[in-house]
Amino acid sequence: MAMGDYESTATSLEGEENLIAAAEHIVKALGSNKNFTKDVKKILADLGSQLSTMATIEDNMVEGKKSGIEEQLSVVEEKIMSWESDDSMIWDSGPDEVAEYLNAVDGARKLTERLENQCLSSQEEKDLLCRAHDVLQMAMQRLEDEFKHVLVHHRQPFEPEPISFRSSEDDAVEEGSIVSFGDESVEESTLRDSISRNSEEFIVDLVHPDVISDLKCIANLMFSSNYDHECRQAYILVRKDVLDECLFNLEIEKLSIEDVLKMEWGTLNSKIKRWVRAMKVFVRPYLVSEKWLCDQTFAELGSSNLVCFVEAAKAPMLQLLNFAEAISIGSHQPERLVRILDMYEVLADLLLDINALFSDEAGSSIRIEYQEVLKRLADTVRVTFLEFENAIATNASTSPFAGGGVHHLTKYVMNYIRLLADYNETLNLLLKNHDGAAATSLSPDTSPATGEESITKDFSDSCSPMALHLQSLTSVLEANLDEKSKLYRDASLQYFFLMNNIYYMAQKVKNSELRLIFEDKWIRKHNWKFQQHAMSYERATWSSILSLLKDDSNSSSGSTSRTVLRERLRSFYVAFDEVYKTQTAWIITDVQLREDLRISTSLKVIQAYRTFVGRQMQHIGEKHIRYNAEELQDYLLDLFEGSQKSLHNPNRR
């Protein structure tokens, strides 16, 4: 307070105290003395007249004020009442009408506050205050309707860009059972659903920008009139319906955890893909834009923007999180691993967005639930990964695989591993605390490797957690294939089967991004392995047959030696015919491997045959020569096509 103001106030107080003291003295004198002089009586009469005049003036002022408030109230009441019987909306009637109505409502608010701040004694004054309250309440109800109307009728269309998913025909890896291991279609099932992990945040206008100021104006007026609760509830109701509609448009159904757990995998697989897309779109950009709209509407009203946003978004967010929770507690079947990884990645990618959107106390419950679901999905990924390894190890066969080709198990596992390579960063993060699992998950008697080829030596300390686990998977697969090869009675077919499958594994790694994970050492080792199996196949198939064509330097030119040579040649033809009949039914699907094995076989067989026939022709006789070298070479080109043929069939080709 300034010194001048202080002195003025002090002087005023001192004057009032003196006046009160004088009045008390006069009252005391009047009580003790009844005989006043004429002058005293005149002074007292003048004083009484002056006091009476002052009282009349004050009464007139109060009456004037009351009359003025009532008149003003009548004016605003008339304006507000004029819209009560009108079904049209004020905000559709033009800016002038909106301004007049808002002025009337603000006038009703001010009159109500003015009456509330006065000391009302008469019933007439109390009735006036009650009337003002009724007018204001009527206006607030109208503003609430107008608020909803502006929010609803000025919505901007929101159309997320379409994200294409693989067709059901391309889902063989995910939909195939670990028992049957799908079919050939898994070969091409290596593309992931499109998830942009680094897309820039952007805000879209969920309502037309021109009405933001109107929403803010209505909200401010309702809050200043102590109708903040009604305003918040109106906003939450409208925006929650919009958010529910958004989920509906994104094809997200309201499902209980029980509903999800009972669902067939084919159906659930499609729903997970929709959920991943919906989660991405719903949080970014939709919730980001929703938060911006809420901030703009309630920018001047404290924390109301946070409360309104959280209350509108809570139910839709929990609907999405409940679905993810149901997946996390459901089956750990291997075909679900990729989809669960998709869910984990999208939640992890949006974690910073969620923390920012629900940063306050009001949003803490959503933040906490989100983080818990993310953690449960991480645990599910780890468990499912280990279940996958166990399923490979325990996959048993009771009969040999027809044709010695690439087993369904090999195709399934290698294509699945190829899919997992796209999650390299995520799996390294989730498996980093389980580095020892890959080396310890196999028992000694389940590994096909010798001491020189032991898993422990293969896995260097520099390997990433994912590399360790994937190499463990391939080792388990090899052990299983080794057991399956023993179902063949023919030793040649055992080696042939292992050659086919190890070659397939090596090519899958070599010709894909898996090469960066497995590294060249693994590829070199498995190239050597399939080559060893190929040589073992050739020895088992042809060694005894080609021994019939060995040059015998002690042979004479007598009749006995001719008989022996002819018998050896005849035995060669019989054995060759049997190999032809049998091994045309065997199959090598890889063109390069098939060609390489044919060439390698042909070089050994044709050279031995030409040498034998060329040296022994005079002893054997031309009539005993069934095939020339070129014909044998053509016959060898029929091998490994997967369709059994016979040399005695003139239409073999």
mmCIF file with all atom_site columns, C-alpha atoms in Angstrom, residues 1-11:
data_model
loop_
_atom_site.group_PDB
_atom_site.id
_atom_site.type_symbol
_atom_site.label_atom_id
_atom_site.label_alt_id
_atom_site.label_comp_id
_atom_site.label_asym_id
_atom_site.label_entity_id
_atom_site.label_seq_id
_atom_site.pdbx_PDB_ins_code
_atom_site.Cartn_x
_atom_site.Cartn_y
_atom_site.Cartn_z
_atom_site.occupancy
_atom_site.B_iso_or_equiv
_atom_site.pdbx_formal_charge
_atom_site.auth_seq_id
_atom_site.auth_comp_id
_atom_site.auth_asym_id
_atom_site.auth_atom_id
_atom_site.pdbx_PDB_model_num
ATOM 1  C CA . MET A 1 1  ? 0.000  0.000 0.000  1.00 0.00 ? 1  MET A CA 1
ATOM 2  C CA . ALA A 1 2  ? 1.315  3.501 -0.875 1.00 0.00 ? 2  ALA A CA 1
ATOM 3  C CA . MET A 1 3  ? 2.017  5.938 1.952  1.00 0.00 ? 3  MET A CA 1
ATOM 4  C CA . GLY A 1 4  ? -0.718 8.357 0.750  1.00 0.00 ? 4  GLY A CA 1
ATOM 5  C CA . ASP A 1 5  ? -3.338 5.586 0.680  1.00 0.00 ? 5  ASP A CA 1
ATOM 6  C CA . TYR A 1 6  ? -2.278 4.478 4.133  1.00 0.00 ? 6  TYR A CA 1
ATOM 7  C CA . GLU A 1 7  ? -2.594 8.002 5.581  1.00 0.00 ? 7  GLU A CA 1
ATOM 8  C CA . SER A 1 8  ? -5.997 8.525 3.949  1.00 0.00 ? 8  SER A CA 1
ATOM 9  C CA . THR A 1 9  ? -7.312 5.256 5.370  1.00 0.00 ? 9  THR A CA 1
ATOM 10 C CA . ALA A 1 10 ? -5.969 6.095 8.813  1.00 0.00 ? 10 ALA A CA 1
ATOM 11 C CA . THR A 1 11 ? -7.612 9.536 8.727  1.00 0.00 ? 11 THR A CA 1
#
